[in-house]
Short mmCIF file of N, CA, C and O and ligand atoms in Angstrom, two decimals:
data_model
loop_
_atom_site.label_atom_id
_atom_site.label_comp_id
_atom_site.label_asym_id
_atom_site.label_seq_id
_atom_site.Cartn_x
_atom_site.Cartn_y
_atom_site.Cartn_z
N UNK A 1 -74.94 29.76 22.00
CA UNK A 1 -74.82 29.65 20.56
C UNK A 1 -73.99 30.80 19.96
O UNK A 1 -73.90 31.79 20.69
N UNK A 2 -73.23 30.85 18.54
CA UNK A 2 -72.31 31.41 18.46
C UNK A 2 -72.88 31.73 16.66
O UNK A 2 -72.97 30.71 15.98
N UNK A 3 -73.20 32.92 16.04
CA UNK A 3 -73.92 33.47 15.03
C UNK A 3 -72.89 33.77 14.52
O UNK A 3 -72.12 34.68 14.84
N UNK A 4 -72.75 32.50 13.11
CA UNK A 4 -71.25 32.80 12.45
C UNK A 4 -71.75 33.62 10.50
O UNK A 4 -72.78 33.25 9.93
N UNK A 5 -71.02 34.39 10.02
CA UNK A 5 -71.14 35.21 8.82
C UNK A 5 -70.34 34.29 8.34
O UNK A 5 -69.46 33.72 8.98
N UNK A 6 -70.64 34.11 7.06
CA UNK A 6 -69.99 34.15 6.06
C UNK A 6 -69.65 35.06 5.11
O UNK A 6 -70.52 35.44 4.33
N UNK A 7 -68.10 35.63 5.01
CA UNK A 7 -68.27 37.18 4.36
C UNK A 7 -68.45 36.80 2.67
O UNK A 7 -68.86 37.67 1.90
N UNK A 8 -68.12 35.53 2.23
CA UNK A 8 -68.53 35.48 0.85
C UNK A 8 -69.59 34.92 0.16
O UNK A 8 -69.84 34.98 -1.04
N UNK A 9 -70.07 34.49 0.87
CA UNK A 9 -71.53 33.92 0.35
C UNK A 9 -72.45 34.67 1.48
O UNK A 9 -73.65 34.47 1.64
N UNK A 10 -71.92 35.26 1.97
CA UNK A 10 -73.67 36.28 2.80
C UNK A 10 -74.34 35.19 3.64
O UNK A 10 -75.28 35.68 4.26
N UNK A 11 -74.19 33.82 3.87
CA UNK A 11 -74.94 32.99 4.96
C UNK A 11 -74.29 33.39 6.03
O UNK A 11 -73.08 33.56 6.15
N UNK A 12 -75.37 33.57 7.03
CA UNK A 12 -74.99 33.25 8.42
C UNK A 12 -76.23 31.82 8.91
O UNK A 12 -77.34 31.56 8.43
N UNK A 13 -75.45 31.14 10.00
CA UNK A 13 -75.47 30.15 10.82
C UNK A 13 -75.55 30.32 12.09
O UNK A 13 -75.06 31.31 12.64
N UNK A 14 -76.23 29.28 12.80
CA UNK A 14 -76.76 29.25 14.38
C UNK A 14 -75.35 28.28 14.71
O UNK A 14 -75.10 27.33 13.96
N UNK A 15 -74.61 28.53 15.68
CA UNK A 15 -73.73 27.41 16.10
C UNK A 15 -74.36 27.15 17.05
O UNK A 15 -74.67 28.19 17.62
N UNK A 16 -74.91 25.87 17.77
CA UNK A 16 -75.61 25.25 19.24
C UNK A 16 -74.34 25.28 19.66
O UNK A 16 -73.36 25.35 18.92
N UNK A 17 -74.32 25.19 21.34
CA UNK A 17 -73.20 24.42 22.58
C UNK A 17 -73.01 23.06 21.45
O UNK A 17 -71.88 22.97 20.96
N UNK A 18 -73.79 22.24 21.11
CA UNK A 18 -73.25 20.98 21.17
C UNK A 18 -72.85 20.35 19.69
O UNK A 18 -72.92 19.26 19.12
N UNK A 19 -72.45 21.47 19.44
CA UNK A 19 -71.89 21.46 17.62
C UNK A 19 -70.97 22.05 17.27
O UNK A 19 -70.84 23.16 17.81
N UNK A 20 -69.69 21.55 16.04
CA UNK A 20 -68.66 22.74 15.99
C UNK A 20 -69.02 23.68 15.31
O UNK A 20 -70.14 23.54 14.81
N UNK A 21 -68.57 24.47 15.11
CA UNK A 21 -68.80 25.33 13.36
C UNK A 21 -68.77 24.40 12.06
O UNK A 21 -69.83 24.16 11.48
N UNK A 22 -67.57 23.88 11.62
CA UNK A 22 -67.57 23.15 11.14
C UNK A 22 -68.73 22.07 10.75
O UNK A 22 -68.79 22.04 9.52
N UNK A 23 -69.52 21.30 11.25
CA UNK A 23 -70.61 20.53 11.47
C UNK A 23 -71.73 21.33 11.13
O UNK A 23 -72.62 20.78 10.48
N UNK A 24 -71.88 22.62 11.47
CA UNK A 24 -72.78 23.33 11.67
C UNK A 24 -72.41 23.54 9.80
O UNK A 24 -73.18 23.04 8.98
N UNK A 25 -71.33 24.21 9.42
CA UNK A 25 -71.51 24.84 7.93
C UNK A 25 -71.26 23.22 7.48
O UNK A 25 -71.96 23.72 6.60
N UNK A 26 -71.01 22.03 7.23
CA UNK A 26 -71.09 20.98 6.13
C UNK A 26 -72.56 20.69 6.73
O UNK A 26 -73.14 20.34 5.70
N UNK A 27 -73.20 20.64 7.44
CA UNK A 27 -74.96 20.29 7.23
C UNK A 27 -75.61 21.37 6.43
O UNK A 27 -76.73 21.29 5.93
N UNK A 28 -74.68 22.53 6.34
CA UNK A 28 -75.79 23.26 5.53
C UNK A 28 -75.07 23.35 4.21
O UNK A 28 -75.09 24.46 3.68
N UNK A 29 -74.28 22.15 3.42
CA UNK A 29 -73.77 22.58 2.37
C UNK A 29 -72.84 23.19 1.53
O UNK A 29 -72.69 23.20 0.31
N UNK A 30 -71.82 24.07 3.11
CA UNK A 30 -70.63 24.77 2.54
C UNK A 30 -69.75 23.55 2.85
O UNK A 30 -69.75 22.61 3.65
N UNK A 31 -69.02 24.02 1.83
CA UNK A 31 -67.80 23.30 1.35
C UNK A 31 -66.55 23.65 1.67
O UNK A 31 -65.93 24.58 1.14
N UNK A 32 -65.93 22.55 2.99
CA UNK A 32 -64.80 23.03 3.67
C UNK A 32 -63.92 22.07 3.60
O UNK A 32 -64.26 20.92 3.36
N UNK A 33 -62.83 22.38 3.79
CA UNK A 33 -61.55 21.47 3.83
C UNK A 33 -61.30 20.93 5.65
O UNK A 33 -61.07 21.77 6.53
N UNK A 34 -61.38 19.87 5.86
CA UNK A 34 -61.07 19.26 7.15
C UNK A 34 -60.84 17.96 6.85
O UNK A 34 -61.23 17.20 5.98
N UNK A 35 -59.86 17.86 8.08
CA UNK A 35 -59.28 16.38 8.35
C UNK A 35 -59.26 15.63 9.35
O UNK A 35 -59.80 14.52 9.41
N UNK A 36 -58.53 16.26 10.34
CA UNK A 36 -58.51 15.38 11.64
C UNK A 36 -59.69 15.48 12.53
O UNK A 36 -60.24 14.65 13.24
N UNK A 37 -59.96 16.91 12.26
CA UNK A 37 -61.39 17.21 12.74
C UNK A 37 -61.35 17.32 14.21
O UNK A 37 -62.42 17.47 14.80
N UNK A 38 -60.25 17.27 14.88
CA UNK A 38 -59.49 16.89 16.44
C UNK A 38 -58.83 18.65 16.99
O UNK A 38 -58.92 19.03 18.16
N UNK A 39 -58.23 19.45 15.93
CA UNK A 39 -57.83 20.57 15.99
C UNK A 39 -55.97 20.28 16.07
O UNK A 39 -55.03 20.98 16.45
N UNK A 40 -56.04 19.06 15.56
CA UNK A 40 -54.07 18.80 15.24
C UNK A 40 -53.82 19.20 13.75
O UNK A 40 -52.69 19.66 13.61
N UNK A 41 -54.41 19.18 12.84
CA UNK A 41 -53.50 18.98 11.60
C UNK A 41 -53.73 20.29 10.93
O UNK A 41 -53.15 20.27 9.85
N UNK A 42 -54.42 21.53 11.15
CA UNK A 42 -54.84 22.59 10.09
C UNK A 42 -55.39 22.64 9.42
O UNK A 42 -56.06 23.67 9.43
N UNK A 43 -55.65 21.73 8.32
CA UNK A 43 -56.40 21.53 7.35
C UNK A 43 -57.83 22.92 7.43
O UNK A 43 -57.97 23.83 6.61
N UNK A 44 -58.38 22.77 8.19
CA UNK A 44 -59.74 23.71 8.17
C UNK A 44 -59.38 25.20 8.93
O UNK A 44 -60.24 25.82 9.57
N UNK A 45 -57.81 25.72 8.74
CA UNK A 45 -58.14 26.92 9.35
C UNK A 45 -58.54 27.99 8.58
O UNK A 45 -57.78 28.33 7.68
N UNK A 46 -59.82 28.76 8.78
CA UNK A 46 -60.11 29.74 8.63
C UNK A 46 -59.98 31.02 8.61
O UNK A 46 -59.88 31.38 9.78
N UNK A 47 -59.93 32.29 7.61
CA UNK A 47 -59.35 33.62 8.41
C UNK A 47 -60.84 34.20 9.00
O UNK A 47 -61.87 34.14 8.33
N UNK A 48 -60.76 34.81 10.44
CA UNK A 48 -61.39 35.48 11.06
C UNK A 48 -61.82 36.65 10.25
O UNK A 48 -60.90 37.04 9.52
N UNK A 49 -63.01 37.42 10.15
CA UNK A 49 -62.79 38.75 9.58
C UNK A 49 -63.22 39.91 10.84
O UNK A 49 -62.55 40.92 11.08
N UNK A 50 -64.44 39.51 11.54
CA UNK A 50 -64.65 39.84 13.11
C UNK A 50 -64.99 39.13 14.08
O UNK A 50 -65.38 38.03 13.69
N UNK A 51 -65.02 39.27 15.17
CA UNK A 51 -65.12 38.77 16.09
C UNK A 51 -63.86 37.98 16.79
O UNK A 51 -62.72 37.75 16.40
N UNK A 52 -64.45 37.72 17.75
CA UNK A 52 -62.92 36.78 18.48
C UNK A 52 -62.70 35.47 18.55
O UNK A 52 -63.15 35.20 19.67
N UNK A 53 -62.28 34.39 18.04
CA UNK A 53 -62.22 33.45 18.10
C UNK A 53 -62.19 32.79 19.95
O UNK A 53 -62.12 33.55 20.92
N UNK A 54 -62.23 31.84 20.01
CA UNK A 54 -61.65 31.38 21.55
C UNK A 54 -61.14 29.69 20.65
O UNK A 54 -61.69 28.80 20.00
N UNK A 55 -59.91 30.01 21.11
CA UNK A 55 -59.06 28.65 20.06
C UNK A 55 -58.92 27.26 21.16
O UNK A 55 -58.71 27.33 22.37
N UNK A 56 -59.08 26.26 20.50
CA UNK A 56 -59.13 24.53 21.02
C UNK A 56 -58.28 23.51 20.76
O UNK A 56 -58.13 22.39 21.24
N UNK A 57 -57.52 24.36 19.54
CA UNK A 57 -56.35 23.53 18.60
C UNK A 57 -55.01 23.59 19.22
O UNK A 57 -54.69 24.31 20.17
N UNK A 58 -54.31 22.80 18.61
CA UNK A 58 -53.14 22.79 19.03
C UNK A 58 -52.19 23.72 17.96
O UNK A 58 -51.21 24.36 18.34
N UNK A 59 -52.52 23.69 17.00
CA UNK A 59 -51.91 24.14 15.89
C UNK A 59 -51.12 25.66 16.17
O UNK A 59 -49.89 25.77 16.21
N UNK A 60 -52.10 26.81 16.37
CA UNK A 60 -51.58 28.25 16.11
C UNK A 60 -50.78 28.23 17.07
O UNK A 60 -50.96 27.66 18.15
N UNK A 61 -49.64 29.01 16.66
CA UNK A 61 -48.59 29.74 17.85
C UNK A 61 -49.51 30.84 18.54
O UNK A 61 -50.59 31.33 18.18
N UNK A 62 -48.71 31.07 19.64
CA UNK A 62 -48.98 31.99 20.75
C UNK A 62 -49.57 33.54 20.22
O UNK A 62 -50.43 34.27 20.72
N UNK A 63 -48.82 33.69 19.12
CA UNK A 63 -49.08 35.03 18.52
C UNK A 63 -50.36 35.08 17.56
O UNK A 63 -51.21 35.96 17.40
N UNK A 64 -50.13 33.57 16.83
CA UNK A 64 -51.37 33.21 15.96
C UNK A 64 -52.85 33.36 16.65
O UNK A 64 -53.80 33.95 16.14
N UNK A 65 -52.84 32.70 17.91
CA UNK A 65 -53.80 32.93 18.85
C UNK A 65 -54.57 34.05 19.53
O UNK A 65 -55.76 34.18 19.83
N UNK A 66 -53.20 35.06 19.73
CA UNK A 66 -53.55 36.50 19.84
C UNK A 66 -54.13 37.32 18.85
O UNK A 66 -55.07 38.11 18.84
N UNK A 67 -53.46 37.01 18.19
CA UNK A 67 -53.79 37.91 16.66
C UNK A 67 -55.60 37.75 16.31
O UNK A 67 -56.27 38.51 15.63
N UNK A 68 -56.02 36.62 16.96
CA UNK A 68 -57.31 36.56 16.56
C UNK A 68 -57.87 36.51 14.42
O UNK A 68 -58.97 36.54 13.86
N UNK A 69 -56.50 36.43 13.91
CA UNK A 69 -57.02 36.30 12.61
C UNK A 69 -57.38 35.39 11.82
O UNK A 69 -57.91 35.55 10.73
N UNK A 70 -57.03 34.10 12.49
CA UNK A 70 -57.73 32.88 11.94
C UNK A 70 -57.62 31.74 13.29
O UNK A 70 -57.14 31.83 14.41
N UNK A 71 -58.44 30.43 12.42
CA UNK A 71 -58.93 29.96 13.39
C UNK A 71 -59.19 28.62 12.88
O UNK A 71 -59.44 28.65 11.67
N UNK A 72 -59.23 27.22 13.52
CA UNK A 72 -59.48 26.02 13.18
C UNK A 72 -60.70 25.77 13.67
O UNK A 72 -60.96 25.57 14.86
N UNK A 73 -61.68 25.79 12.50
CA UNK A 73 -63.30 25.46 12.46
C UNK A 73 -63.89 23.89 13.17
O UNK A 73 -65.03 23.48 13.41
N UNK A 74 -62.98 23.47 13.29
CA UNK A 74 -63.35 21.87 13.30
C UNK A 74 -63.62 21.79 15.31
O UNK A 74 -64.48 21.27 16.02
N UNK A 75 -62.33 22.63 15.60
CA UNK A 75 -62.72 22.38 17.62
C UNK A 75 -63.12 24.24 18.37
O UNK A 75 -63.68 24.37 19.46
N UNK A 76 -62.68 25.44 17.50
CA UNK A 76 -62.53 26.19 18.03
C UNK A 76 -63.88 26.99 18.13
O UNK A 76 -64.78 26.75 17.33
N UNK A 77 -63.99 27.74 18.90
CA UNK A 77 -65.22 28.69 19.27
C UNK A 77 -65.28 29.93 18.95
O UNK A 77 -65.01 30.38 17.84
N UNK A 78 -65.70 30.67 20.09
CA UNK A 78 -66.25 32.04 19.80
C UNK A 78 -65.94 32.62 21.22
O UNK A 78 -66.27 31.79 22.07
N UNK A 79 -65.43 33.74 21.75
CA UNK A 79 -65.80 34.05 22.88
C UNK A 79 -66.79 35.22 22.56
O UNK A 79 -67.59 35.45 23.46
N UNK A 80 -66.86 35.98 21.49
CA UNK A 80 -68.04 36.80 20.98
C UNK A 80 -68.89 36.40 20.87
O UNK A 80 -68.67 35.22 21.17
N UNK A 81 -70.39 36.52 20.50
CA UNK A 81 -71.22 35.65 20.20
C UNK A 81 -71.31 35.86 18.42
O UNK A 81 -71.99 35.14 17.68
N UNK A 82 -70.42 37.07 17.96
CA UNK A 82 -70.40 36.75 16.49
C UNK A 82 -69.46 36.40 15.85
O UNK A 82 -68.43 36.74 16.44
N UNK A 83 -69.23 35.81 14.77
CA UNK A 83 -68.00 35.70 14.01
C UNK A 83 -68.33 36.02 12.50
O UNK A 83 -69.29 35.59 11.87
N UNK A 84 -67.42 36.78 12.08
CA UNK A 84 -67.77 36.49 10.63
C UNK A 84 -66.50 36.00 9.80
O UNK A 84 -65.42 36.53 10.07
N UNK A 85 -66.55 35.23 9.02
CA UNK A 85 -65.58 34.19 8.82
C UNK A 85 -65.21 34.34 6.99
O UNK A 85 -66.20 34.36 6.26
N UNK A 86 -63.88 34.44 6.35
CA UNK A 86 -63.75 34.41 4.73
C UNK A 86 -64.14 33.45 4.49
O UNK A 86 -63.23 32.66 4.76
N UNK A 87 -65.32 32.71 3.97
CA UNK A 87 -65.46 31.75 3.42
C UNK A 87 -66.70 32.05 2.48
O UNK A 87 -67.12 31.18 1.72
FE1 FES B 1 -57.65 19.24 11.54
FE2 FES B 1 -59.42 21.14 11.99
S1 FES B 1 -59.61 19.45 10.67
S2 FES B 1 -57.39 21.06 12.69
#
């Protein structure tokens, strides 16, 4: 499981193995922008504030990926077990 912050509303969240982030914050009410929900179109990328993402999308360039500063909520993970996320 992957213990995500929210740096603007102060919630944090349990991510299970068998859930995205995404899924995890619209059951509890936050309000996110997604589309394909697949990790092709962007729509739901997020900026990182800590932790490390581990990315699933196709979207970010090579550098985007490194950089660890944002991230598509809908397929991508955690290799930290925390994240705390601008939202
Ligand atoms: Fe399309 Fe996440 S909703 S990349």
């Amino acid at each position: 499981p992957i213990e995500v912050e929210l740096a603007q509303s102060g919630m944090t969240l349990t991510v299970p193995s068998d859930k995205s982030i995404l899924e995890v914050l619209t059951e509890a009410g936050v309000e996110v922008d997604a589309s394909c929900e697949e990790g092709t179109c962007g729509t739901c990328e997020v900026m990182v504030l800590e932790g490390t993402p581990e990315h699933h999308d196709v979207v970010l360039t090579e550098s985007e990926r490194e950089s660890g500063e944002c991230m598509m909520i809908c397929v991508s993970r955690a290799k930290s077990k925390f994240l705390k996320l601008d939202l």
